[in-house]
Short mmCIF file of C-alpha atoms and ligand atoms in Angstrom, two decimals:
data_model
loop_
_atom_site.label_atom_id
_atom_site.label_comp_id
_atom_site.label_asym_id
_atom_site.label_seq_id
_atom_site.Cartn_x
_atom_site.Cartn_y
_atom_site.Cartn_z
CA MET A 31 -58.32 -140.11 -68.38
CA LYS A 32 -58.00 -137.79 -71.37
CA THR A 33 -60.08 -134.79 -70.29
CA ALA A 34 -60.84 -131.47 -71.99
CA PHE A 35 -61.44 -128.57 -69.63
CA PHE A 36 -63.70 -125.77 -70.90
CA ASN A 37 -64.04 -122.22 -69.62
CA THR A 38 -60.74 -122.23 -67.73
CA LYS A 39 -58.88 -119.32 -66.15
CA ALA A 40 -55.29 -119.25 -64.92
CA TYR A 41 -56.39 -120.15 -61.37
CA ASP A 42 -58.22 -123.29 -62.65
CA ARG A 43 -55.20 -124.42 -64.65
CA GLN A 44 -52.95 -123.87 -61.64
CA SER A 45 -55.04 -125.77 -59.09
CA PHE A 46 -55.89 -128.67 -61.44
CA THR A 47 -52.34 -129.09 -62.74
CA ALA A 48 -50.91 -129.17 -59.22
CA THR A 49 -53.56 -131.56 -57.87
CA ASN A 50 -53.32 -133.82 -60.93
CA GLU A 51 -49.79 -134.87 -59.93
CA ALA A 52 -51.49 -137.36 -57.61
CA TYR A 53 -53.94 -138.61 -60.28
CA GLY A 54 -52.04 -138.65 -63.59
CA HIS A 55 -54.96 -137.78 -65.86
CA ASP A 56 -54.21 -136.31 -69.31
CA LEU A 57 -55.59 -132.76 -69.03
CA THR A 58 -56.09 -130.23 -71.85
CA PHE A 59 -57.31 -126.74 -70.94
CA PHE A 60 -59.42 -124.53 -73.20
CA GLU A 61 -60.37 -120.95 -72.38
CA SER A 62 -63.61 -121.13 -74.41
CA ARG A 63 -66.92 -121.67 -72.74
CA LEU A 64 -68.67 -124.86 -73.88
CA THR A 65 -71.43 -123.93 -76.33
CA LEU A 66 -72.75 -125.62 -79.45
CA LYS A 67 -70.16 -123.63 -81.44
CA THR A 68 -67.19 -124.76 -79.33
CA ALA A 69 -68.35 -128.39 -78.82
CA ALA A 70 -66.03 -129.54 -81.64
CA LEU A 71 -63.06 -128.88 -79.32
CA ALA A 72 -64.18 -131.94 -77.31
CA ALA A 73 -63.54 -134.30 -80.24
CA GLY A 74 -61.41 -137.23 -79.09
CA PHE A 75 -61.87 -136.55 -75.37
CA PRO A 76 -63.81 -139.27 -73.49
CA ALA A 77 -64.29 -136.79 -70.64
CA ILE A 78 -64.95 -133.07 -70.50
CA CYS A 79 -64.87 -130.82 -67.46
CA VAL A 80 -67.17 -127.79 -67.33
CA PHE A 81 -68.25 -124.99 -65.01
CA ILE A 82 -71.40 -123.11 -63.99
CA ASN A 83 -72.01 -121.10 -67.16
CA ASP A 84 -71.12 -123.70 -69.77
CA GLU A 85 -74.07 -124.63 -71.96
CA LEU A 86 -75.14 -128.26 -71.68
CA GLU A 87 -78.42 -128.10 -73.52
CA GLU A 88 -79.69 -130.78 -75.91
CA ASP A 89 -77.76 -129.74 -79.07
CA THR A 90 -74.45 -129.38 -77.24
CA LEU A 91 -74.85 -132.72 -75.44
CA ARG A 92 -75.62 -134.47 -78.74
CA ALA A 93 -72.59 -132.80 -80.35
CA VAL A 94 -70.10 -133.83 -77.65
CA HIS A 95 -71.60 -137.33 -77.50
CA SER A 96 -71.23 -137.80 -81.26
CA ASN A 97 -67.57 -136.75 -80.87
CA GLY A 98 -66.96 -139.58 -78.37
CA THR A 99 -67.44 -137.91 -74.99
CA ARG A 100 -69.04 -140.18 -72.38
CA LEU A 101 -68.33 -138.37 -69.09
CA ILE A 102 -69.13 -134.80 -68.10
CA ALA A 103 -67.40 -133.67 -64.92
CA LEU A 104 -68.94 -130.53 -63.45
CA ARG A 105 -66.44 -128.65 -61.33
CA CYS A 106 -69.27 -127.06 -59.34
CA ALA A 107 -72.17 -128.14 -57.14
CA GLY A 108 -75.18 -126.98 -59.17
CA PHE A 109 -76.24 -128.90 -62.32
CA ASN A 110 -79.17 -126.71 -63.40
CA ASN A 111 -77.31 -125.97 -66.68
CA VAL A 112 -77.42 -129.64 -67.78
CA ASN A 113 -80.34 -131.16 -69.71
CA LEU A 114 -80.48 -134.34 -67.62
CA ASN A 115 -83.16 -136.03 -69.74
CA VAL A 116 -81.00 -135.83 -72.86
CA ALA A 117 -77.87 -136.85 -70.90
CA LYS A 118 -79.74 -139.94 -69.69
CA GLU A 119 -80.98 -140.80 -73.18
CA LEU A 120 -77.39 -140.57 -74.50
CA GLY A 121 -75.93 -142.55 -71.58
CA LEU A 122 -73.66 -139.67 -70.54
CA SER A 123 -72.35 -139.91 -66.97
CA ILE A 124 -72.55 -136.63 -65.06
CA VAL A 125 -70.47 -136.09 -61.94
CA ARG A 126 -70.23 -132.99 -59.76
CA VAL A 127 -68.60 -131.53 -56.65
CA PRO A 128 -71.46 -131.37 -54.15
CA ALA A 129 -69.45 -129.60 -51.45
CA TYR A 130 -66.10 -127.87 -51.60
CA SER A 131 -66.37 -125.15 -49.01
CA PRO A 132 -69.74 -124.22 -47.61
CA TYR A 133 -67.82 -121.74 -45.42
CA ALA A 134 -66.62 -119.80 -48.49
CA VAL A 135 -70.15 -119.12 -49.75
CA ALA A 136 -71.69 -118.52 -46.31
CA GLU A 137 -68.91 -116.10 -45.36
CA HIS A 138 -69.37 -114.20 -48.64
CA ALA A 139 -73.11 -113.89 -47.96
CA VAL A 140 -72.27 -112.36 -44.58
CA GLY A 141 -69.76 -110.07 -46.34
CA LEU A 142 -72.55 -108.79 -48.58
CA ILE A 143 -74.77 -108.13 -45.54
CA LEU A 144 -72.05 -106.12 -43.76
CA THR A 145 -71.10 -104.24 -46.93
CA LEU A 146 -74.71 -103.19 -47.55
CA ASN A 147 -75.60 -102.46 -43.95
CA ARG A 148 -72.50 -100.42 -43.07
CA LYS A 149 -72.13 -99.04 -46.63
CA LEU A 150 -68.51 -100.09 -46.76
CA TYR A 151 -68.32 -99.53 -50.53
CA ARG A 152 -69.20 -95.84 -49.99
CA ALA A 153 -66.99 -95.48 -46.92
CA TYR A 154 -63.97 -96.92 -48.75
CA ASN A 155 -64.31 -94.47 -51.63
CA ARG A 156 -65.01 -91.50 -49.36
CA VAL A 157 -61.93 -91.97 -47.19
CA ARG A 158 -59.73 -92.37 -50.27
CA ASP A 159 -61.18 -89.03 -51.39
CA ASP A 160 -60.33 -87.41 -48.00
CA ASN A 161 -64.06 -87.14 -47.26
CA PHE A 162 -64.45 -88.16 -43.63
CA ALA A 163 -68.12 -87.21 -43.20
CA LEU A 164 -70.50 -89.88 -41.88
CA ASP A 165 -73.75 -88.65 -43.45
CA GLY A 166 -75.34 -91.40 -45.53
CA LEU A 167 -73.38 -94.19 -43.82
CA LEU A 168 -75.87 -94.97 -41.03
CA GLY A 169 -76.30 -98.72 -40.52
CA PHE A 170 -78.16 -100.92 -38.05
CA ASP A 171 -77.08 -103.43 -35.38
CA LEU A 172 -77.32 -106.99 -36.61
CA HIS A 173 -77.68 -108.12 -33.00
CA GLY A 174 -81.32 -108.87 -32.23
CA LYS A 175 -82.47 -108.75 -35.88
CA THR A 176 -84.35 -111.59 -37.58
CA VAL A 177 -82.68 -113.39 -40.46
CA GLY A 178 -84.61 -115.71 -42.80
CA VAL A 179 -82.65 -118.56 -44.35
CA VAL A 180 -84.22 -120.21 -47.40
CA GLY A 181 -82.53 -123.61 -47.79
CA THR A 182 -80.72 -125.00 -44.75
CA GLY A 183 -78.35 -127.46 -46.39
CA LYS A 184 -74.56 -127.25 -46.06
CA ILE A 185 -74.21 -123.54 -46.90
CA GLY A 186 -77.44 -122.48 -45.17
CA GLN A 187 -76.27 -124.22 -42.00
CA CYS A 188 -72.85 -122.45 -42.01
CA PHE A 189 -74.59 -119.15 -42.68
CA THR A 190 -77.02 -119.80 -39.82
CA GLN A 191 -74.16 -120.53 -37.43
CA ILE A 192 -72.45 -117.23 -38.30
CA MET A 193 -75.65 -115.20 -37.96
CA ARG A 194 -76.41 -116.84 -34.59
CA GLY A 195 -72.93 -115.64 -33.58
CA PHE A 196 -74.01 -112.07 -34.36
CA GLY A 197 -76.95 -112.55 -31.96
CA CYS A 198 -79.60 -112.75 -34.69
CA HIS A 199 -82.85 -114.75 -34.49
CA VAL A 200 -82.95 -117.19 -37.39
CA LEU A 201 -86.10 -118.37 -39.16
CA ALA A 202 -85.79 -121.02 -41.83
CA TYR A 203 -87.74 -122.43 -44.73
CA ASP A 204 -86.79 -125.72 -46.37
CA VAL A 205 -88.57 -128.76 -47.77
CA GLN A 206 -86.59 -130.76 -45.21
CA GLU A 207 -85.65 -129.70 -41.66
CA ASN A 208 -81.96 -129.88 -40.71
CA PRO A 209 -81.51 -131.17 -37.12
CA ASP A 210 -78.20 -129.28 -36.80
CA CYS A 211 -80.02 -126.03 -37.57
CA LEU A 212 -82.75 -126.87 -35.07
CA ALA A 213 -79.95 -127.39 -32.52
CA LEU A 214 -78.69 -123.89 -33.36
CA GLY A 215 -82.06 -122.50 -32.29
CA VAL A 216 -83.55 -122.06 -35.76
CA ARG A 217 -87.34 -122.03 -36.10
CA TYR A 218 -88.79 -123.51 -39.31
CA VAL A 219 -91.78 -121.58 -40.65
CA PRO A 220 -93.71 -121.42 -43.94
CA LEU A 221 -92.10 -119.13 -46.55
CA PRO A 222 -94.69 -116.30 -46.31
CA GLU A 223 -94.13 -116.11 -42.53
CA LEU A 224 -90.34 -116.07 -42.98
CA LEU A 225 -90.61 -113.27 -45.53
CA ALA A 226 -92.97 -111.22 -43.37
CA GLN A 227 -90.84 -111.43 -40.22
CA SER A 228 -87.26 -111.23 -41.50
CA ASP A 229 -85.10 -108.10 -41.62
CA ILE A 230 -82.70 -109.99 -43.89
CA VAL A 231 -83.56 -112.89 -46.22
CA SER A 232 -80.71 -115.03 -47.59
CA LEU A 233 -81.23 -117.65 -50.31
CA HIS A 234 -79.36 -120.96 -50.05
CA CYS A 235 -81.59 -123.41 -51.93
CA PRO A 236 -80.81 -124.89 -55.37
CA LEU A 237 -82.31 -123.65 -58.62
CA LEU A 238 -84.97 -126.17 -59.60
CA PRO A 239 -88.23 -125.80 -61.53
CA ALA A 240 -89.90 -125.47 -58.10
CA THR A 241 -87.60 -122.65 -56.98
CA HIS A 242 -87.34 -120.69 -60.26
CA HIS A 243 -88.34 -117.06 -59.46
CA LEU A 244 -89.05 -118.02 -55.85
CA ILE A 245 -88.59 -114.31 -55.21
CA ASN A 246 -91.13 -112.59 -57.46
CA ALA A 247 -93.63 -109.72 -57.28
CA THR A 248 -95.91 -111.72 -54.93
CA THR A 249 -93.20 -112.89 -52.52
CA LEU A 250 -91.46 -109.49 -52.55
CA ALA A 251 -94.78 -107.93 -51.44
CA GLN A 252 -94.83 -110.41 -48.52
CA MET A 253 -91.40 -109.21 -47.30
CA LYS A 254 -90.98 -106.71 -44.49
CA SER A 255 -90.86 -103.22 -45.99
CA GLY A 256 -87.27 -101.98 -46.38
CA SER A 257 -85.70 -105.38 -45.68
CA MET A 258 -82.55 -106.85 -47.24
CA LEU A 259 -82.35 -109.68 -49.81
CA ILE A 260 -79.13 -111.66 -50.28
CA ASN A 261 -78.69 -114.17 -53.11
CA THR A 262 -75.46 -116.17 -53.32
CA SER A 263 -77.23 -119.26 -54.68
CA ARG A 264 -78.40 -119.02 -58.30
CA GLY A 265 -79.64 -116.01 -60.27
CA GLY A 266 -82.79 -117.78 -61.49
CA LEU A 267 -84.18 -117.87 -57.94
CA VAL A 268 -84.97 -114.17 -58.31
CA ASP A 269 -87.18 -112.37 -60.84
CA THR A 270 -84.85 -109.43 -61.54
CA GLY A 271 -87.58 -107.23 -63.04
CA ALA A 272 -89.74 -107.64 -59.93
CA VAL A 273 -86.77 -106.88 -57.70
CA ILE A 274 -86.08 -103.63 -59.59
CA THR A 275 -89.71 -102.58 -59.10
CA ALA A 276 -89.45 -103.37 -55.36
CA LEU A 277 -86.18 -101.41 -55.07
CA LYS A 278 -87.77 -98.40 -56.79
CA SER A 279 -90.76 -98.40 -54.43
CA GLY A 280 -88.59 -98.92 -51.33
CA GLN A 281 -90.35 -102.21 -50.49
CA LEU A 282 -86.90 -103.78 -50.84
CA GLY A 283 -84.35 -101.75 -48.88
CA TYR A 284 -81.12 -103.49 -49.87
CA LEU A 285 -80.04 -106.10 -52.40
CA GLY A 286 -76.80 -108.08 -52.30
CA ILE A 287 -76.22 -110.60 -55.09
CA ASP A 288 -73.35 -112.81 -56.17
CA VAL A 289 -75.44 -114.39 -58.93
CA TYR A 290 -77.66 -112.96 -61.67
CA GLU A 291 -80.16 -114.79 -63.85
CA ASN A 292 -78.48 -113.68 -67.11
CA GLU A 293 -74.90 -113.82 -65.84
CA GLY A 294 -73.72 -116.16 -68.63
CA GLY A 295 -71.41 -114.21 -70.95
CA LEU A 296 -70.98 -111.42 -68.34
CA PHE A 297 -69.57 -112.93 -65.16
CA PHE A 298 -66.02 -114.33 -65.07
CA GLU A 299 -65.00 -112.04 -68.00
CA ASP A 300 -63.13 -108.73 -68.06
CA LEU A 301 -65.58 -106.53 -69.97
CA SER A 302 -64.18 -103.23 -68.70
CA ASP A 303 -63.56 -102.02 -72.27
CA ALA A 304 -66.88 -103.29 -73.65
CA VAL A 305 -70.34 -101.74 -73.78
CA ILE A 306 -72.62 -103.89 -71.62
CA GLN A 307 -75.73 -104.69 -73.64
CA ASP A 308 -77.84 -105.97 -70.74
CA ASP A 309 -80.01 -102.97 -69.78
CA THR A 310 -81.54 -104.77 -66.79
CA PHE A 311 -78.12 -105.46 -65.31
CA GLN A 312 -77.03 -101.86 -65.93
CA LEU A 313 -80.18 -100.55 -64.21
CA LEU A 314 -79.57 -102.85 -61.24
CA GLN A 315 -76.01 -101.50 -60.96
CA SER A 316 -77.30 -97.93 -60.76
CA PHE A 317 -78.98 -98.34 -57.33
CA SER A 318 -76.96 -97.10 -54.36
CA ASN A 319 -78.45 -99.83 -52.14
CA VAL A 320 -77.42 -102.71 -54.41
CA VAL A 321 -74.09 -104.55 -54.18
CA ILE A 322 -73.20 -107.03 -56.91
CA THR A 323 -70.27 -109.43 -56.96
CA ALA A 324 -69.61 -111.63 -59.99
CA HIS A 325 -70.11 -115.19 -58.71
CA GLN A 326 -67.05 -115.13 -56.46
CA ALA A 327 -68.60 -116.55 -53.28
CA PHE A 328 -66.91 -119.93 -53.85
CA PHE A 329 -63.54 -118.35 -54.66
CA THR A 330 -61.19 -119.26 -51.80
CA LYS A 331 -57.92 -121.22 -51.91
CA GLU A 332 -59.48 -124.02 -49.89
CA ALA A 333 -62.47 -124.30 -52.22
CA LEU A 334 -60.34 -124.37 -55.39
CA ASN A 335 -58.17 -127.16 -53.97
CA ASN A 336 -61.22 -129.17 -52.92
CA ILE A 337 -62.87 -128.67 -56.33
CA ALA A 338 -59.76 -129.99 -58.13
CA ALA A 339 -59.30 -132.98 -55.81
CA THR A 340 -62.96 -134.05 -55.94
CA THR A 341 -63.26 -133.59 -59.73
CA LEU A 342 -60.11 -135.60 -60.46
CA ALA A 343 -61.22 -138.35 -58.06
CA ASN A 344 -64.66 -138.42 -59.73
CA ILE A 345 -63.03 -138.88 -63.15
CA ARG A 346 -60.79 -141.66 -61.77
CA ASP A 347 -63.78 -143.47 -60.21
CA VAL A 348 -65.79 -143.42 -63.44
CA GLU A 349 -62.75 -144.41 -65.54
CA THR A 350 -61.96 -147.40 -63.31
CA GLY A 351 -65.61 -148.43 -62.92
CA GLN A 352 -65.62 -147.81 -59.17
CA TYR A 353 -68.73 -146.56 -57.41
CA CYS A 354 -68.69 -142.75 -57.64
CA VAL A 355 -70.63 -141.09 -54.86
CA ASN A 356 -70.84 -137.81 -56.82
CA VAL A 357 -72.75 -139.08 -59.85
CA VAL A 358 -75.77 -136.90 -60.59
CA LYS A 359 -78.85 -139.13 -60.52
CA GLN A 360 -80.76 -138.81 -63.80
P1 LIG B 258 -77.39 -128.40 -50.20
O1 LIG B 258 -77.90 -129.41 -51.15
O2 LIG B 258 -76.53 -128.84 -49.07
O3 LIG B 258 -78.62 -127.58 -49.58
C1 LIG B 258 -79.70 -127.13 -50.34
C2 LIG B 258 -80.91 -127.06 -49.42
O4 LIG B 258 -81.99 -126.50 -50.18
C3 LIG B 258 -81.36 -128.43 -48.90
O5 LIG B 258 -81.54 -128.40 -47.51
C4 LIG B 258 -82.66 -128.66 -49.64
O6 LIG B 258 -83.60 -129.44 -48.88
C5 LIG B 258 -83.15 -127.23 -49.81
N1 LIG B 258 -84.20 -127.12 -50.82
C6 LIG B 258 -84.42 -127.90 -51.91
N2 LIG B 258 -85.53 -127.51 -52.54
C7 LIG B 258 -86.04 -126.48 -51.83
C8 LIG B 258 -87.18 -125.66 -51.98
N3 LIG B 258 -88.06 -125.85 -52.98
N4 LIG B 258 -87.40 -124.69 -51.06
C9 LIG B 258 -86.53 -124.50 -50.03
N5 LIG B 258 -85.44 -125.25 -49.83
C10 LIG B 258 -85.19 -126.23 -50.73
O7 LIG B 258 -76.64 -127.31 -51.10
P2 LIG B 258 -75.54 -126.26 -50.62
O8 LIG B 258 -74.18 -126.85 -50.77
O9 LIG B 258 -75.95 -125.68 -49.33
O10 LIG B 258 -75.67 -125.17 -51.80
C11 LIG B 258 -76.83 -124.37 -51.93
C12 LIG B 258 -76.78 -123.64 -53.25
O11 LIG B 258 -75.70 -122.69 -53.22
C13 LIG B 258 -76.42 -124.54 -54.46
O12 LIG B 258 -77.57 -125.13 -55.00
C14 LIG B 258 -75.80 -123.56 -55.44
O13 LIG B 258 -76.80 -123.09 -56.31
C15 LIG B 258 -75.33 -122.41 -54.56
N6 LIG B 258 -73.86 -122.22 -54.62
C16 LIG B 258 -73.38 -121.00 -54.97
C17 LIG B 258 -72.01 -120.78 -55.03
C18 LIG B 258 -71.42 -119.43 -55.38
O14 LIG B 258 -70.20 -119.32 -55.63
N7 LIG B 258 -72.20 -118.35 -55.39
C19 LIG B 258 -71.13 -121.83 -54.73
C20 LIG B 258 -71.67 -123.07 -54.35
C21 LIG B 258 -73.03 -123.26 -54.30
#
């Protein structure tokens, strides 16, 4: 199928071009993010393929639809950036990649925990500077600590398994209990109890209206004083302003994030020569107990290959009228 890819980097073009040898779609790659301004690039393409920070709000959906697009293939799991009501009204099919490597994201979350706890970012720079002093690098044993997992789906389950391997107690909160997590010895509790008892809280639930700013001034106050918050899920789960207040007071002891609520236009770009205009992000960066990565948790070879294979199969299924298991229900 003739498909326009938005927001592509060299690694996307490489993995999709190689995988497409088995599918034979007609692929065109654009570097631009999909916005209302760039929607005209989709003219003549019955399918477009987009990523996390492309803008699929009402005006953009109407623009691509009027240009002939009928299928939107998300090469990611989350679809919080798509206005599903408008997509339904226009009869646009939306497909996604629900799972490509839960291990990649879970392992990155654990990486953030270890980096923050053992202050590896400081240690790395010190040793390069011939400073071999240990002051300021004191960490804590993970063994025996309590970890709270919010959302025990595919990624939450992998994360739980790893943390159980460290000898941690795991508490979980989810709207639905996962029997595999129960088998791992997880105890499901209400969110306030999880927050009050956990030394580390890691978010693995989707961004939905019900979970927007799940971590806010009220829930931060319920957390154990000095505890660690990890977010590799979606930036909108966390009220950044409230988190900054909690970091300043010491109520929050550590913050590790791979996602940020206003990451669009920042993450995935090289802005090293630019002046960052987002004061909140700059303030967040200034804390010594905050580690930020730029939405790279998914970024492993295995995940990229799985993303390409599933996306191209989704496009084939819709094109040939076969049942596509990865259609987003609208
Ligand atoms: P999943 O669908 O397998 O699991 C999500 C879990 O969240 C489910 O168990 C669901 O019941 C639970 N949930 C839903 N609503 C909830 C609520 N209100 N409160 C608590 N739990 C709730 O999804 P997954 O594959 O494990 O992915 C989880 C999230 O990780 C995705 O939604 C996505 O936002 C994020 N993600 C991030 C990256 C990255 O690179 N940083 C990559 C992939 C996915």
